[in-house]
Short mmCIF file of C-alpha atoms in Angstrom, two decimals:
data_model
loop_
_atom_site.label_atom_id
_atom_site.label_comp_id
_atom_site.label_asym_id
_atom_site.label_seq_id
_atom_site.Cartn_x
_atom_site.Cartn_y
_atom_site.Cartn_z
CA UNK A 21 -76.35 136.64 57.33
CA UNK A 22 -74.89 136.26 54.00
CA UNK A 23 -77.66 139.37 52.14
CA UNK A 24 -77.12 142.70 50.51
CA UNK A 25 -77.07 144.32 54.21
CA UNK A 26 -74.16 142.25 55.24
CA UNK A 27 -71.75 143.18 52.35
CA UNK A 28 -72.61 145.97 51.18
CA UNK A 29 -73.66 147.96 54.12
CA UNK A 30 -74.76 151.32 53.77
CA UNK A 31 -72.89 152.39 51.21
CA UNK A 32 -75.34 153.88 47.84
CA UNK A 33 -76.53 151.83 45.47
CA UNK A 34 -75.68 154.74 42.72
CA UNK A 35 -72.21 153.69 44.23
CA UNK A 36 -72.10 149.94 43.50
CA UNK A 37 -70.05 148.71 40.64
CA UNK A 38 -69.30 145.67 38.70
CA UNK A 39 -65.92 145.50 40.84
CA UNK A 40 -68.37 145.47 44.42
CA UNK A 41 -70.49 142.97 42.62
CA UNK A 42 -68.05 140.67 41.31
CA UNK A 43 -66.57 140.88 45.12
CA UNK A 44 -69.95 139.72 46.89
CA UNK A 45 -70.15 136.59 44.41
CA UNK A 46 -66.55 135.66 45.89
CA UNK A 47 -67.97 136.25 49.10
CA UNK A 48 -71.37 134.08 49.09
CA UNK A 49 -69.00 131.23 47.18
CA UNK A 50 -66.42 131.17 50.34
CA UNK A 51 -69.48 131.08 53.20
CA UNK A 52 -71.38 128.52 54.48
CA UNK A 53 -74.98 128.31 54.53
CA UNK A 54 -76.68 127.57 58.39
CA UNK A 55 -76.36 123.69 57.31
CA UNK A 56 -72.76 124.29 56.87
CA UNK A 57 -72.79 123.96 53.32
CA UNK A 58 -71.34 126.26 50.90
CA UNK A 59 -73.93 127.72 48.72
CA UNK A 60 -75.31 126.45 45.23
CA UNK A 61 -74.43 128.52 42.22
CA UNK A 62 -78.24 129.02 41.64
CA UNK A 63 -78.72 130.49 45.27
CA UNK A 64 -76.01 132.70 44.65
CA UNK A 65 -77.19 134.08 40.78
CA UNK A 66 -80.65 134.36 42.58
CA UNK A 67 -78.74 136.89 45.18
CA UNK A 68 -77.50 139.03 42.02
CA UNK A 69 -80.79 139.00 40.53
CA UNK A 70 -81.89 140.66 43.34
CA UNK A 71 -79.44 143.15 43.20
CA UNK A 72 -80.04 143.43 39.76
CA UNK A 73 -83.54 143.82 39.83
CA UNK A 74 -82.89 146.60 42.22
CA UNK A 75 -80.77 148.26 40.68
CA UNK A 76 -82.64 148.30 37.43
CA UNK A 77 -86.12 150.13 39.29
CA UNK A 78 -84.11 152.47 41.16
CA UNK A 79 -82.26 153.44 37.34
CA UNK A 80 -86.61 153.55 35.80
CA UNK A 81 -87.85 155.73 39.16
CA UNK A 82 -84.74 158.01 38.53
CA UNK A 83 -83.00 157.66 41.69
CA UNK A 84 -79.69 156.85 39.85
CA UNK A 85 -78.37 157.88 36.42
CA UNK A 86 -79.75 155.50 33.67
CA UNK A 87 -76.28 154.04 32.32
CA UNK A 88 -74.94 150.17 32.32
CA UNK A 89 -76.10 147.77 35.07
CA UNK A 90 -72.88 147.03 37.14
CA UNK A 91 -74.44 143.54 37.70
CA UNK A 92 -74.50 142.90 33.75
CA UNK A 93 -70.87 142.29 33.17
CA UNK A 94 -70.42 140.31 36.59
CA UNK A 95 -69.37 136.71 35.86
CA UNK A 96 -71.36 134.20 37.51
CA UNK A 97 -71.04 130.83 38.41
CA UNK A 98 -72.15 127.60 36.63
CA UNK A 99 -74.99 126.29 37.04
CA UNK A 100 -74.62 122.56 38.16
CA UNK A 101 -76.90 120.07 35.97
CA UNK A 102 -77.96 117.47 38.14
CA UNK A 103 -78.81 114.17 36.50
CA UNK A 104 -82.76 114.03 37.16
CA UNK A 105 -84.15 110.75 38.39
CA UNK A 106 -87.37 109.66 36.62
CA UNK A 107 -89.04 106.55 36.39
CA UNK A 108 -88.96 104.15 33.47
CA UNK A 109 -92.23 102.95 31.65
CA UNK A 110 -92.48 99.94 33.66
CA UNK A 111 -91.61 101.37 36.78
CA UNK A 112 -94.40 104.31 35.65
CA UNK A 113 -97.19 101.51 35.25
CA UNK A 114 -96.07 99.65 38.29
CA UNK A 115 -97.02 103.24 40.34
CA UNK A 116 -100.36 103.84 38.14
CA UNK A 117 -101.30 100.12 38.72
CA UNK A 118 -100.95 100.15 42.39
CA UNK A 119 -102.32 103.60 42.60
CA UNK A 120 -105.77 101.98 40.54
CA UNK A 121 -106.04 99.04 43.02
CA UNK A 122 -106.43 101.78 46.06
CA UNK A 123 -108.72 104.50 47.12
CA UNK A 124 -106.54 107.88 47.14
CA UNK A 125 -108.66 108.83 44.19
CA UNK A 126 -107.21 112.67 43.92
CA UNK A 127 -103.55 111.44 44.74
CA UNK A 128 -103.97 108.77 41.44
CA UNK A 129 -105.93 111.76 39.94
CA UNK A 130 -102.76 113.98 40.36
CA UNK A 131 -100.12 111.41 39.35
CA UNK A 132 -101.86 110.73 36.58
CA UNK A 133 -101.64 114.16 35.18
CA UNK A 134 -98.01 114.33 35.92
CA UNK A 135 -96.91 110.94 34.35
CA UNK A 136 -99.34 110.97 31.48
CA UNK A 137 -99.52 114.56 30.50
CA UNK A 138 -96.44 116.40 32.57
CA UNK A 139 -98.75 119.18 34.40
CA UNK A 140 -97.31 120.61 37.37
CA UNK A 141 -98.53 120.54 40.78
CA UNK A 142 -99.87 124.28 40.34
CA UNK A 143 -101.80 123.43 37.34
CA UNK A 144 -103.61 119.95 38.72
CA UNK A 145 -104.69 122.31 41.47
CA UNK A 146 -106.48 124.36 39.14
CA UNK A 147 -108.07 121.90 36.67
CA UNK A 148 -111.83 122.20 35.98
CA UNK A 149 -113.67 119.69 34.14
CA UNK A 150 -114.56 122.26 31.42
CA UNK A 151 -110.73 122.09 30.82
CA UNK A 152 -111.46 118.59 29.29
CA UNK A 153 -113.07 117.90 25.78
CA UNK A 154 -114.02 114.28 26.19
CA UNK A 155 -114.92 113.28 23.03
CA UNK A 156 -111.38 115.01 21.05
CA UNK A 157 -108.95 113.77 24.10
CA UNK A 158 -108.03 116.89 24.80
CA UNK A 159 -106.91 119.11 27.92
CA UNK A 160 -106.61 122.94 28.17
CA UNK A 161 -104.22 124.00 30.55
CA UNK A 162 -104.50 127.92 30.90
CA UNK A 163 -104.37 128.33 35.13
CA UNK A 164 -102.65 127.58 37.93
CA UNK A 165 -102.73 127.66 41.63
CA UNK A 166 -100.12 129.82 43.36
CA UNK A 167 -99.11 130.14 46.98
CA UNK A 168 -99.80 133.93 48.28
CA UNK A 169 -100.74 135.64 51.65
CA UNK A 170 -101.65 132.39 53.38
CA UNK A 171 -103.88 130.66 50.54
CA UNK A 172 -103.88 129.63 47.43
CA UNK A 173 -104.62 131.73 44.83
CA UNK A 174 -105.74 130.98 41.20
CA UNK A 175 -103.26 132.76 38.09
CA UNK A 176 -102.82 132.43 34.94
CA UNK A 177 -99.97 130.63 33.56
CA UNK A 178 -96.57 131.55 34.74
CA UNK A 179 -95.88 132.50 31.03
CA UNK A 180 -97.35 132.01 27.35
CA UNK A 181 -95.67 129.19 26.58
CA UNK A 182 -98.03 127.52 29.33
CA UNK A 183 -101.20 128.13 28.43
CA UNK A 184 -101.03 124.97 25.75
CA UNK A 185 -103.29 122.14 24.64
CA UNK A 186 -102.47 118.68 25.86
CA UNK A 187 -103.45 115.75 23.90
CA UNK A 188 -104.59 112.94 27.11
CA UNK A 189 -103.88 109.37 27.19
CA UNK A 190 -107.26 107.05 27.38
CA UNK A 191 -105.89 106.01 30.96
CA UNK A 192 -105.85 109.88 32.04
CA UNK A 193 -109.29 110.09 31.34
CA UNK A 194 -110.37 107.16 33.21
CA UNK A 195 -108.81 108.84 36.38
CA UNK A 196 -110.50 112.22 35.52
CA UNK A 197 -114.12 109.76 35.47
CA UNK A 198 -113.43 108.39 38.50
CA UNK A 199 -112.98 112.06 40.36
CA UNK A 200 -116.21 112.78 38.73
CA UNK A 201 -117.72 110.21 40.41
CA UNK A 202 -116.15 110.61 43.44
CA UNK A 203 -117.65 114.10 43.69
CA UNK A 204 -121.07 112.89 43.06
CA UNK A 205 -120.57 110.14 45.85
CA UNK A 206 -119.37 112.98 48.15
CA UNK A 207 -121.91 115.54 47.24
CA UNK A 208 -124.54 112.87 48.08
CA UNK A 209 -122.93 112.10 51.65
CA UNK A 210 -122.67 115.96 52.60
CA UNK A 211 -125.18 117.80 51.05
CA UNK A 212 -125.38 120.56 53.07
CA UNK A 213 -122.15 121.02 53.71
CA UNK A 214 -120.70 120.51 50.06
CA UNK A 215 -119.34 123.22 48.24
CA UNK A 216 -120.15 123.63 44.52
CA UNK A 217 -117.17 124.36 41.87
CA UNK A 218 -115.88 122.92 38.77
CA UNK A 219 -112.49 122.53 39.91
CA UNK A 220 -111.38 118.69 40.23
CA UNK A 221 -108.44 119.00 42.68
CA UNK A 222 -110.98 118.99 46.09
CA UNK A 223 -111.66 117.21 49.17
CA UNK A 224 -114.66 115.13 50.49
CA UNK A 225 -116.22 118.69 51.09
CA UNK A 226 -115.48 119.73 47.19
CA UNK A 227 -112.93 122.45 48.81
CA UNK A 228 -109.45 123.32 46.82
CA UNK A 229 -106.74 121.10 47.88
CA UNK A 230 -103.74 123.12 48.70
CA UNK A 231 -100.67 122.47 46.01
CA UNK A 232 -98.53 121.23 48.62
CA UNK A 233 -101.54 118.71 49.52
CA UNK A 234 -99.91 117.24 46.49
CA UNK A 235 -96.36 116.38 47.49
CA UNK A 236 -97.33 115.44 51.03
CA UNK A 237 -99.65 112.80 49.96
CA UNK A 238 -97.11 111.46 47.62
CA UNK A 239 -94.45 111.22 50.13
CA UNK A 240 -96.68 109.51 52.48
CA UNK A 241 -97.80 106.92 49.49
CA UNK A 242 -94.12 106.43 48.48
CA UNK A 243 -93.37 105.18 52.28
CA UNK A 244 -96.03 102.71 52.20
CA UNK A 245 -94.36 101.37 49.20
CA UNK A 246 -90.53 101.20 49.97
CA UNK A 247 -90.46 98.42 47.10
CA UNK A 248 -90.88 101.87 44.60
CA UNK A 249 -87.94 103.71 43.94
CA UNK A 250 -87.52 107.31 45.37
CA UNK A 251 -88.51 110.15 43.47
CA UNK A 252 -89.97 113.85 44.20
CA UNK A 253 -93.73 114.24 42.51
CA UNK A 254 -91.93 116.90 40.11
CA UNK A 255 -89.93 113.97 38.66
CA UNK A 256 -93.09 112.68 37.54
CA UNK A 257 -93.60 115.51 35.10
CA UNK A 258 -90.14 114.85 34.27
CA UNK A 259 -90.71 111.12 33.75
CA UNK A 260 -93.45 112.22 31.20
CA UNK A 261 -90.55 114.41 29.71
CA UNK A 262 -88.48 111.77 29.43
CA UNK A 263 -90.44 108.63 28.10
CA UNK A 264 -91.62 111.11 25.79
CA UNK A 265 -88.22 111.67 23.90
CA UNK A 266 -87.48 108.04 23.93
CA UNK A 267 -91.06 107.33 21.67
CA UNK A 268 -89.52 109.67 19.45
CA UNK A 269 -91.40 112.76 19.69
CA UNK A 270 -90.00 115.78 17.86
CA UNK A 271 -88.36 118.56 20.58
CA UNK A 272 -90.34 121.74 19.37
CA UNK A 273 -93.96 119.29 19.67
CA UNK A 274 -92.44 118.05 23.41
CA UNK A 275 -91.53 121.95 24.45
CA UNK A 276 -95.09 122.68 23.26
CA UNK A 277 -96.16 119.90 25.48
CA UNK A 278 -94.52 120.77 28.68
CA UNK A 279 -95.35 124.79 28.44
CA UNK A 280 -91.34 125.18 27.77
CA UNK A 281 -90.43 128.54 25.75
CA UNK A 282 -88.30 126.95 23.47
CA UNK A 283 -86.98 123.18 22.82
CA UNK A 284 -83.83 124.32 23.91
CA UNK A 285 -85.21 124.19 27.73
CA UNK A 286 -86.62 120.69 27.20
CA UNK A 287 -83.62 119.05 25.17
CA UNK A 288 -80.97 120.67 27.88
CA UNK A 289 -83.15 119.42 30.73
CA UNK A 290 -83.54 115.71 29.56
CA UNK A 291 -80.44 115.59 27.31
CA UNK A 292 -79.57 111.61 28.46
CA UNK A 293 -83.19 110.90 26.72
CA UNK A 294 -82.88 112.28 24.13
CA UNK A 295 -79.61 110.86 23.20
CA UNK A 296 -80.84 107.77 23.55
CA UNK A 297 -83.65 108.72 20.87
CA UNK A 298 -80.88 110.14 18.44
CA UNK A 299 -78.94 106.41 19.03
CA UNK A 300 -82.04 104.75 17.34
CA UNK A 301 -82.41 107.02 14.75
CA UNK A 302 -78.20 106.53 13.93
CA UNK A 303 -78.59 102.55 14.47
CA UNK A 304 -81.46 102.60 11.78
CA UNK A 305 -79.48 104.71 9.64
CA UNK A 306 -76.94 102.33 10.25
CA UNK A 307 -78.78 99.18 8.80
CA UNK A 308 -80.10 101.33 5.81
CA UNK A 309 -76.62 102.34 4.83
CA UNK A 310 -74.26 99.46 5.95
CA UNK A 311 -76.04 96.40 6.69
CA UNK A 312 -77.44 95.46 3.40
CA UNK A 313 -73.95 95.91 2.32
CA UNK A 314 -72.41 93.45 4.38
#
């Protein structure tokens, strides 16, 4: 209703400039999406990146003249930062305590990676135990399970910056034992029917849990416990993000952490944090400079 088709009709692409382009921005800002809302400034940059993208191979295959993008000069609009709910540390230990005391062993398994080392869904789906060193405390992270043609599929990293080395918290580990011994337990019980793989992510049958196995199962958990506050399983990762900053940790070490390009990404993303991290480090300055002088 509101795509490329719709405005533009049939008219060239070779024909299209910035003009046309700013135009179809006005017009996907003044129409309403099917739930009557108007649409987000990221739906709407997503739409010219299409374009864009278009516009860009047609220029490379020679169907148009190679000159100056009309989409390049096209002004967008802002992006609206939401605040992002995350869980405090005590909130954080209240979920990985009552997670301990029941038997979802893969859903504490997969929380556990997102709190205490801020993996994403895609990349607890495709976590093999020779990811682990044990005895250094360490995690490679250098796959990840993506969504394609009706299964999922294992990939690389989305980019370089993800393929990284994770230092683990003691209490990660103990959830990566217990998955261990979860697959020996279920390997015992179906031994016929048990399939054989590294990965950890798997059901009582050792297959691949889907990724969106992931945020179903923590949906499900979150209504048994109304008495825990509301968040999406991403926020998790973000919750890692953000107790993270508040300990003090250095941006460039954090970006490094989460598989973020540059510290920019991280300190933008969890800017409330981190100002709460550069209000210590004043305060302290503070007492160094003033208080003794009192």
């Amino acid at each position: 209703e509101l795509g490329l088709k719709k405005f533009f009709g049939n008219k060239k692409m070779r024909q299209i400039k910035t003009l046309d382009v700013q135009n179809y921005v006005r017009f996907l800002e003044k129409h309403k999406t099917q739930k009557d809302k108007f649409m987000s400034p990221k739906s709407i940059r997503n739409y010219v990146y299409v374009l864009s993208s278009m516009i860009e191979y047609a220029m490379k295959v020679g169907y148009m003249e190679r000159k100056q993008n009309p989409c390049r000069y096209v002004e967008l609009p802002k992006k609206i930062q939401k605040e992002i709910e995350v869980y405090t540390a005590d909130e954080a230990k209240e979920v990985l305590q009552i997670l301990a005391a029941e038997d979802d062993i893969m859903l504490e398994f997969a929380v556990n990676l997102a709190i205490g080392c801020g993996l994403r869904r895609s990349e607890i789906a495709a976590i093999k135990i020779s990811d682990f060193d044990f005895q250094k405390g360490l995690l490679n992270i250098s796959r990840a399970m993506v969504y394609g043609k009706g299964i999922d599929i294992e990939k690389e990293t989305k980019t370089k910056s993800g393929k990284r080395t994770i230092v683990i918290p003691a209490g990660v580990l103990e959830a990566v034992r217990k998955v261990q011994k979860y697959k020996m337990k279920c390997r015992t019980k179906h031994p016929e029917k048990y399939h054989e793989s590294d990965y950890l992510y798997v059901d009582e049958f050792g297959r691949n849990l889907h990724v969106s196995t992931t945020t179903n199962r923590w949906l499900k958990w979150r209504q048994k416990h109304p008495e825990i506050k509301k968040i999406s399983f991403h926020a998790l990762r973000h919750t890692y993000c953000s107790l993270m900053l508040t300990y003090g940790i250095d941006p460039r070490t954090l970006a490094d952490l989460m598989g973020h390009s540059t510290p920019i990404i991280s300190l933008n993303t969890y800017s409330h944090s981190y100002m709460e991290t550069k209000q210590t480090y004043v305060n302290s300055l503070n007492d160094a400079l003033y208080t003794s002088a009192k």
